[in-house]
């Protein structure tokens, strides 16, 4: 039985691994066995076998009596499928929605933007969705609520989020008690 067709995000995740990308390229260029792909890609045979298995399981490659090949039909089908609908983060601003779509997935931060203006917008969204204005929160509650935003493999943790929220003025901290500040309109908030 063939695996379900690959969709674009799954293919992107499959090829995000350097070894799998090299093996996929080697098969694209004519390698028909894992050993041939390993040699052409310059990777260890054991790593090539693992990569081939993941690529076959993910639907990017097929393996039959002729050997390995790119699953062109599946890839074409995935390219024709409409993109999944965007998640509405409730900001009402298309630019902010696009920004959040890049950095927030399934209600969790995948990473923070490098640019400070974007980082400020993403963190404002986190503060607005996590804390009520004027309500006092003990540090443990703040940590628990911010931990919900952090994916296991994300490069940002709840402590970093808390520090940024305080540093950027989204949260006020006094004597171990935190309170979300009510933002006053600035050039930054008006632009978002």
PDB file of C-alpha atoms in Angstrom:
ATOM      1  CA  UNK A   1       0.000   0.000   0.000  1.00  0.00           C
ATOM      2  CA  UNK A   2       1.343   3.424  -0.961  1.00  0.00           C
ATOM      3  CA  UNK A   3       1.646   6.189   1.627  1.00  0.00           C
ATOM      4  CA  UNK A   4      -0.711   9.134   1.456  1.00  0.00           C
ATOM      5  CA  UNK A   5       0.436  11.859  -0.916  1.00  0.00           C
ATOM      6  CA  UNK A   6       2.937  14.261   0.521  1.00  0.00           C
ATOM      7  CA  UNK A   7       1.831  17.832   1.073  1.00  0.00           C
ATOM      8  CA  UNK A   8       4.147  20.802   0.689  1.00  0.00           C
ATOM      9  CA  UNK A   9       4.835  21.411   4.418  1.00  0.00           C
ATOM     10  CA  UNK A  10       5.607  17.711   4.927  1.00  0.00           C
ATOM     11  CA  UNK A  11       7.974  17.738   1.959  1.00  0.00           C
ATOM     12  CA  UNK A  12       9.652  20.837   3.322  1.00  0.00           C
ATOM     13  CA  UNK A  13      10.169  19.105   6.680  1.00  0.00           C
ATOM     14  CA  UNK A  14      11.501  15.998   4.943  1.00  0.00           C
ATOM     15  CA  UNK A  15      14.029  17.995   2.940  1.00  0.00           C
ATOM     16  CA  UNK A  16      15.000  20.303   5.811  1.00  0.00           C
ATOM     17  CA  UNK A  17      17.411  17.587   6.940  1.00  0.00           C
ATOM     18  CA  UNK A  18      20.688  17.952   5.043  1.00  0.00           C
ATOM     19  CA  UNK A  19      21.283  14.213   4.650  1.00  0.00           C
ATOM     20  CA  UNK A  20      17.773  13.577   3.313  1.00  0.00           C
ATOM     21  CA  UNK A  21      18.090  16.545   0.933  1.00  0.00           C
ATOM     22  CA  UNK A  22      21.387  15.192  -0.399  1.00  0.00           C
ATOM     23  CA  UNK A  23      19.953  11.699  -0.843  1.00  0.00           C
ATOM     24  CA  UNK A  24      16.861  13.124  -2.577  1.00  0.00           C
ATOM     25  CA  UNK A  25      19.154  15.094  -4.915  1.00  0.00           C
ATOM     26  CA  UNK A  26      21.236  11.994  -5.656  1.00  0.00           C
ATOM     27  CA  UNK A  27      18.111  10.007  -6.559  1.00  0.00           C
ATOM     28  CA  UNK A  28      16.884  12.920  -8.669  1.00  0.00           C
ATOM     29  CA  UNK A  29      20.192  12.782 -10.540  1.00  0.00           C
ATOM     30  CA  UNK A  30      19.941   9.065 -11.186  1.00  0.00           C
ATOM     31  CA  UNK A  31      20.955   7.039  -8.133  1.00  0.00           C
ATOM     32  CA  UNK A  32      18.763   3.920  -7.977  1.00  0.00           C
ATOM     33  CA  UNK A  33      20.012   2.295  -4.769  1.00  0.00           C
ATOM     34  CA  UNK A  34      20.709   3.587  -1.284  1.00  0.00           C
ATOM     35  CA  UNK A  35      24.372   2.626  -1.692  1.00  0.00           C
ATOM     36  CA  UNK A  36      24.648   4.561  -4.972  1.00  0.00           C
ATOM     37  CA  UNK A  37      22.858   7.549  -3.409  1.00  0.00           C
ATOM     38  CA  UNK A  38      25.204   7.430  -0.391  1.00  0.00           C
ATOM     39  CA  UNK A  39      28.258   7.453  -2.644  1.00  0.00           C
ATOM     40  CA  UNK A  40      26.957  10.275  -4.850  1.00  0.00           C
ATOM     41  CA  UNK A  41      25.798  12.335  -1.851  1.00  0.00           C
ATOM     42  CA  UNK A  42      28.952  11.721   0.165  1.00  0.00           C
ATOM     43  CA  UNK A  43      27.139  10.364   3.213  1.00  0.00           C
ATOM     44  CA  UNK A  44      27.600   7.208   5.275  1.00  0.00           C
ATOM     45  CA  UNK A  45      25.673   4.182   3.966  1.00  0.00           C
ATOM     46  CA  UNK A  46      23.824   3.779   7.283  1.00  0.00           C
ATOM     47  CA  UNK A  47      22.670   7.424   7.156  1.00  0.00           C
ATOM     48  CA  UNK A  48      21.658   6.975   3.517  1.00  0.00           C
ATOM     49  CA  UNK A  49      19.501   3.956   4.383  1.00  0.00           C
ATOM     50  CA  UNK A  50      17.731   5.924   7.127  1.00  0.00           C
ATOM     51  CA  UNK A  51      17.242   8.895   4.825  1.00  0.00           C
ATOM     52  CA  UNK A  52      15.862   6.714   2.021  1.00  0.00           C
ATOM     53  CA  UNK A  53      13.409   5.075   4.409  1.00  0.00           C
ATOM     54  CA  UNK A  54      12.164   8.456   5.678  1.00  0.00           C
ATOM     55  CA  UNK A  55      11.835   9.798   2.114  1.00  0.00           C
ATOM     56  CA  UNK A  56       9.947   6.703   0.963  1.00  0.00           C
ATOM     57  CA  UNK A  57       7.704   6.748   4.059  1.00  0.00           C
ATOM     58  CA  UNK A  58       7.079  10.458   3.529  1.00  0.00           C
ATOM     59  CA  UNK A  59       6.102   9.925  -0.099  1.00  0.00           C
ATOM     60  CA  UNK A  60       8.948  11.907  -1.687  1.00  0.00           C
ATOM     61  CA  UNK A  61      10.604   8.790  -3.140  1.00  0.00           C
ATOM     62  CA  UNK A  62       9.268   5.485  -4.418  1.00  0.00           C
ATOM     63  CA  UNK A  63      11.075   2.163  -4.446  1.00  0.00           C
ATOM     64  CA  UNK A  64      10.170  -0.669  -6.798  1.00  0.00           C
ATOM     65  CA  UNK A  65      11.912  -3.368  -8.838  1.00  0.00           C
ATOM     66  CA  UNK A  66      13.757  -0.687 -10.847  1.00  0.00           C
ATOM     67  CA  UNK A  67      15.093   0.866  -7.648  1.00  0.00           C
ATOM     68  CA  UNK A  68      14.622   4.301  -6.175  1.00  0.00           C
ATOM     69  CA  UNK A  69      12.914   7.161  -8.015  1.00  0.00           C
ATOM     70  CA  UNK A  70      11.401  10.525  -7.230  1.00  0.00           C
ATOM     71  CA  UNK A  71       7.652  10.265  -6.594  1.00  0.00           C
ATOM     72  CA  UNK A  72       6.828  12.836  -9.284  1.00  0.00           C
ATOM     73  CA  UNK A  73       3.108  12.024  -9.410  1.00  0.00           C
ATOM     74  CA  UNK A  74       2.745  12.513  -5.664  1.00  0.00           C
ATOM     75  CA  UNK A  75       4.740  15.731  -5.736  1.00  0.00           C
ATOM     76  CA  UNK A  76       2.618  17.106  -8.601  1.00  0.00           C
ATOM     77  CA  UNK A  77      -0.540  16.197  -6.706  1.00  0.00           C
ATOM     78  CA  UNK A  78       0.743  17.926  -3.558  1.00  0.00           C
ATOM     79  CA  UNK A  79       1.586  21.043  -5.568  1.00  0.00           C
ATOM     80  CA  UNK A  80      -1.955  21.142  -7.005  1.00  0.00           C
ATOM     81  CA  UNK A  81      -3.660  20.872  -3.620  1.00  0.00           C
ATOM     82  CA  UNK A  82      -4.802  24.211  -2.250  1.00  0.00           C
ATOM     83  CA  UNK A  83      -2.844  25.524   0.676  1.00  0.00           C
ATOM     84  CA  UNK A  84      -4.311  24.934   4.090  1.00  0.00           C
ATOM     85  CA  UNK A  85      -6.374  27.880   5.246  1.00  0.00           C
ATOM     86  CA  UNK A  86      -4.531  30.433   7.300  1.00  0.00           C
ATOM     87  CA  UNK A  87      -5.078  30.500  11.008  1.00  0.00           C
ATOM     88  CA  UNK A  88      -6.856  33.634  12.156  1.00  0.00           C
ATOM     89  CA  UNK A  89      -4.946  35.029  15.117  1.00  0.00           C
ATOM     90  CA  UNK A  90      -7.669  37.615  15.661  1.00  0.00           C
ATOM     91  CA  UNK A  91      -5.614  40.742  15.084  1.00  0.00           C
ATOM     92  CA  UNK A  92      -7.700  42.050  12.199  1.00  0.00           C
ATOM     93  CA  UNK A  93      -4.534  43.251  10.483  1.00  0.00           C
ATOM     94  CA  UNK A  94      -3.371  41.270   7.394  1.00  0.00           C
ATOM     95  CA  UNK A  95       0.289  42.222   7.878  1.00  0.00           C
ATOM     96  CA  UNK A  96       0.260  41.156  11.527  1.00  0.00           C
ATOM     97  CA  UNK A  97      -1.613  37.952  10.624  1.00  0.00           C
ATOM     98  CA  UNK A  98       1.078  37.105   8.048  1.00  0.00           C
ATOM     99  CA  UNK A  99       3.794  37.796  10.608  1.00  0.00           C
ATOM    100  CA  UNK A 100       2.124  35.615  13.225  1.00  0.00           C
ATOM    101  CA  UNK A 101       1.559  32.827  10.702  1.00  0.00           C
ATOM    102  CA  UNK A 102       5.335  32.692  10.267  1.00  0.00           C
ATOM    103  CA  UNK A 103       6.209  32.544  13.961  1.00  0.00           C
ATOM    104  CA  UNK A 104       3.164  30.996  15.706  1.00  0.00           C
ATOM    105  CA  UNK A 105       1.966  27.501  14.804  1.00  0.00           C
ATOM    106  CA  UNK A 106      -0.729  25.566  16.627  1.00  0.00           C
ATOM    107  CA  UNK A 107      -0.770  28.187  19.361  1.00  0.00           C
ATOM    108  CA  UNK A 108       2.961  27.883  20.015  1.00  0.00           C
ATOM    109  CA  UNK A 109       5.964  29.978  19.120  1.00  0.00           C
ATOM    110  CA  UNK A 110       8.269  28.212  16.707  1.00  0.00           C
ATOM    111  CA  UNK A 111      10.849  30.977  17.064  1.00  0.00           C
ATOM    112  CA  UNK A 112      11.080  34.713  17.559  1.00  0.00           C
ATOM    113  CA  UNK A 113      11.799  37.132  14.727  1.00  0.00           C
ATOM    114  CA  UNK A 114      15.291  38.586  14.548  1.00  0.00           C
ATOM    115  CA  UNK A 115      14.053  42.091  13.765  1.00  0.00           C
ATOM    116  CA  UNK A 116      13.040  43.957  16.907  1.00  0.00           C
ATOM    117  CA  UNK A 117       9.940  45.584  15.406  1.00  0.00           C
ATOM    118  CA  UNK A 118       8.595  42.169  14.437  1.00  0.00           C
ATOM    119  CA  UNK A 119       9.691  40.625  17.726  1.00  0.00           C
ATOM    120  CA  UNK A 120       7.781  43.374  19.547  1.00  0.00           C
ATOM    121  CA  UNK A 121       4.617  42.602  17.553  1.00  0.00           C
ATOM    122  CA  UNK A 122       4.813  38.851  18.170  1.00  0.00           C
ATOM    123  CA  UNK A 123       5.455  39.382  21.881  1.00  0.00           C
ATOM    124  CA  UNK A 124       2.585  41.855  22.130  1.00  0.00           C
ATOM    125  CA  UNK A 125       0.341  39.157  20.640  1.00  0.00           C
ATOM    126  CA  UNK A 126       1.595  36.661  23.243  1.00  0.00           C
ATOM    127  CA  UNK A 127       0.946  39.136  26.070  1.00  0.00           C
ATOM    128  CA  UNK A 128      -2.529  40.041  24.808  1.00  0.00           C
ATOM    129  CA  UNK A 129      -3.559  36.390  24.435  1.00  0.00           C
ATOM    130  CA  UNK A 130      -2.057  35.281  27.735  1.00  0.00           C
ATOM    131  CA  UNK A 131      -2.712  37.994  30.321  1.00  0.00           C
ATOM    132  CA  UNK A 132      -5.643  40.257  31.167  1.00  0.00           C
ATOM    133  CA  UNK A 133      -4.720  43.933  31.563  1.00  0.00           C
ATOM    134  CA  UNK A 134      -4.427  45.083  35.158  1.00  0.00           C
ATOM    135  CA  UNK A 135      -4.685  41.580  36.683  1.00  0.00           C
ATOM    136  CA  UNK A 136      -1.812  40.620  38.982  1.00  0.00           C
ATOM    137  CA  UNK A 137      -0.069  37.299  38.326  1.00  0.00           C
ATOM    138  CA  UNK A 138       2.521  35.588  40.545  1.00  0.00           C
ATOM    139  CA  UNK A 139       5.712  34.547  38.780  1.00  0.00           C
ATOM    140  CA  UNK A 140       4.819  30.834  38.800  1.00  0.00           C
ATOM    141  CA  UNK A 141       1.527  31.555  36.980  1.00  0.00           C
ATOM    142  CA  UNK A 142       3.353  33.726  34.455  1.00  0.00           C
ATOM    143  CA  UNK A 143       5.862  30.928  33.859  1.00  0.00           C
ATOM    144  CA  UNK A 144       3.111  28.309  33.463  1.00  0.00           C
ATOM    145  CA  UNK A 145       1.172  30.448  31.010  1.00  0.00           C
ATOM    146  CA  UNK A 146       4.250  31.320  28.956  1.00  0.00           C
ATOM    147  CA  UNK A 147       5.435  27.692  28.936  1.00  0.00           C
ATOM    148  CA  UNK A 148       2.248  26.867  27.006  1.00  0.00           C
ATOM    149  CA  UNK A 149       3.603  29.020  24.146  1.00  0.00           C
ATOM    150  CA  UNK A 150       6.911  27.140  23.964  1.00  0.00           C
ATOM    151  CA  UNK A 151       7.226  24.085  21.759  1.00  0.00           C
ATOM    152  CA  UNK A 152       9.608  21.416  23.033  1.00  0.00           C
ATOM    153  CA  UNK A 153      12.138  21.940  20.252  1.00  0.00           C
ATOM    154  CA  UNK A 154      11.678  25.708  19.910  1.00  0.00           C
ATOM    155  CA  UNK A 155      14.714  27.910  20.539  1.00  0.00           C
ATOM    156  CA  UNK A 156      12.719  30.097  22.951  1.00  0.00           C
ATOM    157  CA  UNK A 157      11.660  29.180  26.485  1.00  0.00           C
ATOM    158  CA  UNK A 158       9.268  30.694  29.020  1.00  0.00           C
ATOM    159  CA  UNK A 159      12.061  32.484  30.901  1.00  0.00           C
ATOM    160  CA  UNK A 160      13.225  34.218  27.724  1.00  0.00           C
ATOM    161  CA  UNK A 161       9.638  35.155  26.881  1.00  0.00           C
ATOM    162  CA  UNK A 162       9.078  36.579  30.357  1.00  0.00           C
ATOM    163  CA  UNK A 163      12.263  38.635  30.170  1.00  0.00           C
ATOM    164  CA  UNK A 164      11.375  40.032  26.726  1.00  0.00           C
ATOM    165  CA  UNK A 165       7.806  40.845  27.794  1.00  0.00           C
ATOM    166  CA  UNK A 166       9.121  42.818  30.766  1.00  0.00           C
ATOM    167  CA  UNK A 167      11.961  44.466  28.831  1.00  0.00           C
ATOM    168  CA  UNK A 168       9.623  45.558  26.028  1.00  0.00           C
ATOM    169  CA  UNK A 169       7.013  46.876  28.453  1.00  0.00           C
ATOM    170  CA  UNK A 170       4.281  44.327  27.723  1.00  0.00           C
ATOM    171  CA  UNK A 171       4.439  43.144  31.351  1.00  0.00           C
ATOM    172  CA  UNK A 172       5.253  45.162  34.439  1.00  0.00           C
ATOM    173  CA  UNK A 173       7.095  43.404  37.289  1.00  0.00           C
ATOM    174  CA  UNK A 174       7.103  44.543  40.914  1.00  0.00           C
ATOM    175  CA  UNK A 175       8.050  42.371  43.896  1.00  0.00           C
ATOM    176  CA  UNK A 176       7.614  39.113  41.965  1.00  0.00           C
ATOM    177  CA  UNK A 177       4.146  40.077  40.759  1.00  0.00           C
ATOM    178  CA  UNK A 178       3.457  40.677  37.075  1.00  0.00           C
ATOM    179  CA  UNK A 179       0.760  42.769  35.431  1.00  0.00           C
ATOM    180  CA  UNK A 180       0.059  43.296  31.748  1.00  0.00           C
ATOM    181  CA  UNK A 181       0.416  46.931  30.895  1.00  0.00           C
ATOM    182  CA  UNK A 182      -2.186  48.638  28.777  1.00  0.00           C
ATOM    183  CA  UNK A 183      -0.406  49.783  25.636  1.00  0.00           C
ATOM    184  CA  UNK A 184      -0.594  53.366  24.607  1.00  0.00           C
ATOM    185  CA  UNK A 185      -0.676  53.972  20.853  1.00  0.00           C
ATOM    186  CA  UNK A 186       2.797  54.515  19.447  1.00  0.00           C
ATOM    187  CA  UNK A 187       4.175  54.573  15.935  1.00  0.00           C
ATOM    188  CA  UNK A 188       5.001  50.869  16.386  1.00  0.00           C
ATOM    189  CA  UNK A 189       1.514  49.844  17.500  1.00  0.00           C
ATOM    190  CA  UNK A 190      -0.233  52.020  14.932  1.00  0.00           C
ATOM    191  CA  UNK A 191       1.811  50.461  12.121  1.00  0.00           C
ATOM    192  CA  UNK A 192       0.813  46.933  13.072  1.00  0.00           C
TER     193      UNK A 192
END
